């Protein structure tokens, strides 16, 4: 089978054109160490749990957050992608910490609904609503509703620590 020497990307470029920073014919080499760890995987979903993914506390230390758990779907098992995909679920009455950080992230509501404070604005997120949080923007996600509020959160794999803000 011939090897495709075109880099795989989600960025569009005109056919035959090379994007800035790329070289023609450059390919990603797999070594024994990355091939053994970085394998393609399918995580089967049932009731907002994914087989092989453990549910963890939102953060390892106590804080101003409440009734929120996290599952890291992509980013904890040797993947070399530049992002992590996590699923968070906030129970009724719960919230994330009120924080800001230099990294950006994307939040996609996939269960129930919730409220999000971003900067000086407040919004209700419903199923499949998508939120982009820009760098250094104060934000907090809350669930004042009766049903669980579940969302995917996509962040850079390399990121700074959040600065917790006063509520």
XYZ file of C-alpha atoms in Angstrom:
167
model
C 0.000 0.000 0.000
C 1.509 3.399 -0.942
C 2.247 5.861 1.832
C 0.347 9.140 1.631
C 2.970 11.855 2.063
C 0.436 14.679 2.331
C 0.087 15.925 5.908
C -3.374 15.301 7.358
C -5.025 18.529 8.453
C -8.412 20.068 9.108
C -7.277 23.346 7.526
C -8.341 23.946 3.952
C -5.777 24.908 1.357
C -6.074 25.033 -2.403
C -5.042 21.800 -4.167
C -1.323 21.673 -4.817
C -0.549 24.562 -2.460
C 1.593 24.192 0.616
C 0.585 26.075 3.750
C 3.076 28.293 5.558
C 5.415 26.258 7.754
C 4.952 22.978 5.813
C 7.363 21.177 3.537
C 6.285 19.096 0.577
C 6.481 15.357 1.220
C 6.822 15.731 4.992
C 5.252 12.838 6.867
C 4.805 12.021 10.513
C 7.009 9.128 11.543
C 5.709 6.629 14.056
C 8.223 5.256 16.479
C 7.769 2.124 18.554
C 7.107 4.226 21.655
C 4.401 6.444 20.092
C 2.794 3.612 18.140
C 2.396 1.497 21.289
C 0.738 4.289 23.281
C -0.971 6.399 20.634
C -3.565 3.962 19.269
C -6.896 4.670 17.639
C -9.719 3.936 20.071
C -13.505 3.900 20.192
C -15.179 4.639 23.508
C -18.745 3.314 23.602
C -21.263 5.625 25.238
C -24.135 4.692 27.538
C -26.006 7.113 29.811
C -23.305 9.787 29.566
C -20.551 7.395 30.599
C -17.911 6.063 28.215
C -16.567 2.512 28.524
C -12.945 2.602 29.690
C -13.109 6.210 30.904
C -13.206 6.844 34.640
C -15.306 9.545 36.256
C -13.168 11.869 38.370
C -13.585 14.800 40.701
C -13.733 18.149 38.922
C -10.560 19.327 40.663
C -8.287 17.552 43.145
C -8.663 20.217 45.844
C -11.747 21.688 47.481
C -12.866 25.067 46.283
C -15.851 27.192 45.416
C -17.133 24.575 42.967
C -19.826 22.027 43.793
C -21.495 18.884 42.422
C -19.448 18.590 39.228
C -17.549 15.598 37.806
C -15.275 15.114 34.812
C -14.364 12.398 32.325
C -11.318 12.909 30.088
C -12.132 11.147 26.829
C -9.095 12.243 24.821
C -5.823 13.344 26.379
C -5.023 10.912 29.219
C -4.018 7.792 27.328
C -0.936 8.826 25.361
C -2.643 10.628 22.495
C -0.365 13.123 20.766
C -3.086 15.513 19.590
C -2.755 19.130 20.649
C -6.135 19.190 22.408
C -7.991 17.374 25.183
C -11.668 16.458 25.072
C -13.409 16.268 28.428
C -17.025 15.701 29.447
C -18.238 17.551 32.532
C -21.532 17.058 34.294
C -22.972 19.471 36.843
C -25.774 18.210 39.094
C -28.727 20.426 39.968
C -27.496 23.299 42.143
C -23.829 22.735 41.246
C -21.238 24.922 39.553
C -17.690 25.083 38.248
C -15.150 27.431 39.793
C -15.228 31.084 38.755
C -11.886 31.409 36.980
C -9.818 32.785 34.152
C -6.738 31.518 32.344
C -4.635 32.271 29.278
C -5.857 29.292 27.263
C -9.067 29.286 25.273
C -11.679 26.583 25.245
C -14.864 25.443 23.578
C -17.928 24.211 25.488
C -20.709 22.216 23.790
C -23.890 21.454 25.753
C -24.967 17.829 25.197
C -27.243 17.171 28.177
C -29.882 19.313 29.852
C -29.208 23.014 30.082
C -27.143 25.325 32.216
C -26.124 28.897 32.811
C -22.756 30.322 31.927
C -21.207 33.592 33.030
C -18.620 34.813 30.508
C -17.032 38.161 31.213
C -19.886 40.457 32.249
C -22.574 38.505 30.365
C -24.750 35.572 31.404
C -26.291 33.053 28.996
C -28.438 29.929 29.154
C -26.899 27.018 27.220
C -29.250 24.456 25.683
C -28.623 21.191 23.823
C -25.906 21.627 21.171
C -25.311 25.300 21.954
C -21.597 25.958 21.522
C -19.588 28.502 23.482
C -16.107 29.823 22.735
C -14.314 31.248 25.779
C -11.451 33.527 24.762
C -8.172 33.756 26.694
C -8.206 35.568 30.051
C -12.019 35.826 30.138
C -13.568 35.211 33.584
C -16.141 32.411 33.375
C -18.259 29.983 35.383
C -20.784 27.289 34.463
C -23.759 26.662 36.761
C -26.786 24.409 36.900
C -29.804 26.068 38.535
C -32.118 23.589 36.772
C -33.493 20.197 37.906
C -31.805 17.955 35.303
C -28.040 17.378 34.992
C -26.111 19.832 32.796
C -23.556 17.923 30.697
C -21.093 19.420 28.258
C -17.995 18.644 26.254
C -15.058 20.949 26.863
C -12.210 21.125 24.356
C -8.949 22.700 25.549
C -5.323 22.889 24.463
C -3.269 19.926 25.642
C -0.605 22.367 26.902
C -2.310 24.997 29.004
C -1.781 27.250 31.976
C -3.332 26.785 35.422
C -6.576 28.661 36.041
C -6.608 31.621 38.406
C -9.559 31.225 40.767
C -11.537 34.448 41.131
C -13.760 35.572 43.984
C -17.389 34.578 43.519
